[in-house]
Amino acid sequence: MWYNGVMPELPEVETIKRGLSKFIMNKKLTQTDILCEKSFIGTPITGNVKNIRRFGKALIIDFDNQKSLMIHLRMTGQLIYDGAKKRYAAGHPSENFVASLPNKQTRVVLHFDDGILYFNDQRKFGFIKALPTKEVENDAFIKKLAPEPWTMPKDEFYKKLQHHSKSCIKATILDQTIICGLGNIYADEALFKSHIHPSRKCATITRKESDLLLKSACEVMDSSIDSGGSTMATYVKADGTRGDYLEKFAQVFRREGKECPYCGTKIVKIRVAGRGTHICPHCQELKND
DNA sequence: CTAGGATCCTGTCAGC
DNA sequence: TGCTGACAGGATCCTA
């Protein structure tokens, strides 16, 4: 029931899942170097990679000996695989993608028989956790995750918004236990596409808007997976210049001062739910009556 | 129970 | 130049 391979899926982690699979499937993990204690939970494991899965923003690597690694990149995590001939890099974009590794931000080093997987994480919010495969779905974080936009029933979504009537819509859709997969970028993009102001109280969201928001969330993530995949590849080839995959699909995110693609009004950046938030003040009217 | 704010951590950038 | 505060593609914990 957990949305593997059914529809286009959650952008970054899905892209990493697909990309990394090509490099480490059936490869043997032989050794783990923990450079930051906080970044690795449990006891290091060895084994052959049998499967790679994704639960929301968490990546799961299953081994052939009933053991698994759960990886969450949080804000600044990166996975960089140095293979015999090629490097595959994904996650929070930075110069690390093309830097010599390990470096100051490398937290865990996983040695495979034909390459090395580096887990870099500037802010140390992310982690790798070793656990028995059968425990993955019982993990506290995994267990709480709600359905993703593609499989979320419209009725259920609207009902949840009603239930959180006093909360603002942006905070609500960022909550992974309400709807799973949206991050700060996709929340802004989906709300823009639906012409909904992020500060609107959930109680003011109509059924029609609720359905539209769900649809927009799917479209925004689909679009991101499309451009994200190609950009990851572009990034690896790059010579240190920053990746630009945001520019390929973002209509409002980090576009403050630029024109709204619908009406030409200048995009502004505000603060909602404690997060930087980008809106078109004309298309996304704040009506909280 | 919900809602909102602080917090974990490092690095960068704008403004003095 | 050096300092300071704000802020960052996430999620949890604490408080009211």
GROMACS .gro file of N, CA and C (backbone and C1' of nucleotides) in nm, chain A residues 12 57 72 93 245 254 275, chain C residues 7-13:
model
   70
   12GLU      N    1   1.244   1.474  -0.474
   12GLU     CA    2   1.387   1.452  -0.451
   12GLU      C    3   1.423   1.309  -0.415
   57LYS      N    4   0.956   1.106   0.264
   57LYS     CA    5   1.089   1.159   0.236
   57LYS      C    6   1.200   1.069   0.289
   72HIS      N    7   1.727   0.963   0.611
   72HIS     CA    8   1.647   1.084   0.597
   72HIS      C    9   1.742   1.202   0.581
   93PRO      N   10   2.159   2.063  -0.295
   93PRO     CA   11   2.265   2.099  -0.388
   93PRO      C   12   2.374   2.184  -0.323
  245TYR      N   13   1.768   2.352  -1.110
  245TYR     CA   14   1.644   2.281  -1.134
  245TYR      C   15   1.522   2.353  -1.079
  254ARG      N   16   1.146   3.127  -0.429
  254ARG     CA   17   1.270   3.205  -0.449
  254ARG      C   18   1.265   3.293  -0.573
  275ARG      N   19   0.805   2.974   0.823
  275ARG     CA   20   0.886   2.943   0.706
  275ARG      C   21   0.881   3.056   0.605
  312DC       P   22   1.427   3.649   0.927
  312DC     O5'   23   1.479   3.525   0.842
  312DC     C5'   24   1.554   3.548   0.724
  312DC     C4'   25   1.627   3.421   0.687
  312DC     C3'   26   1.541   3.294   0.704
  312DC     O3'   27   1.528   3.231   0.580
  312DC     C1'   28   1.762   3.265   0.783
  313DA       P   29   1.412   3.131   0.552
  313DA     O5'   30   1.492   3.008   0.492
  313DA     C5'   31   1.585   3.028   0.387
  313DA     C4'   32   1.676   2.908   0.382
  313DA     C3'   33   1.603   2.775   0.402
  313DA     O3'   34   1.649   2.679   0.309
  313DA     C1'   35   1.779   2.796   0.558
  314DG       P   36   1.560   2.627   0.201
  314DG     O5'   37   1.475   2.507   0.262
  314DG     C5'   38   1.334   2.505   0.250
  314DG     C4'   39   1.290   2.373   0.192
  314DG     C3'   40   1.347   2.251   0.262
  314DG     O3'   41   1.253   2.143   0.250
  314DG     C1'   42   1.412   2.246   0.040
  315DG       P   43   1.153   2.122   0.380
  315DG     O5'   44   1.258   2.059   0.483
  315DG     C5'   45   1.313   1.930   0.459
  315DG     C4'   46   1.297   1.847   0.584
  315DG     C3'   47   1.152   1.819   0.624
  315DG     O3'   48   1.145   1.682   0.658
  315DG     C1'   49   1.265   1.924   0.804
  316DA       P   50   1.004   1.614   0.684
  316DA     O5'   51   0.995   1.607   0.842
  316DA     C5'   52   1.089   1.525   0.910
  316DA     C4'   53   1.092   1.559   1.056
  316DA     C3'   54   0.961   1.536   1.132
  316DA     O3'   55   0.990   1.444   1.234
  316DA     C1'   56   1.060   1.743   1.191
  317DT       P   57   0.881   1.378   1.330
  317DT     O5'   58   0.932   1.428   1.473
  317DT     C5'   59   1.071   1.420   1.502
  317DT     C4'   60   1.100   1.501   1.625
  317DT     C3'   61   1.000   1.476   1.738
  317DT     O3'   62   1.075   1.457   1.856
  317DT     C1'   63   1.018   1.708   1.694
  318DC       P   64   1.010   1.390   1.985
  318DC     O5'   65   1.023   1.509   2.091
  318DC     C5'   66   1.146   1.583   2.099
  318DC     C4'   67   1.121   1.713   2.174
  318DC     C3'   68   1.024   1.698   2.292
  318DC     O3'   69   1.080   1.767   2.403
  318DC     C1'   70   0.950   1.869   2.148
   0.00000   0.00000   0.00000
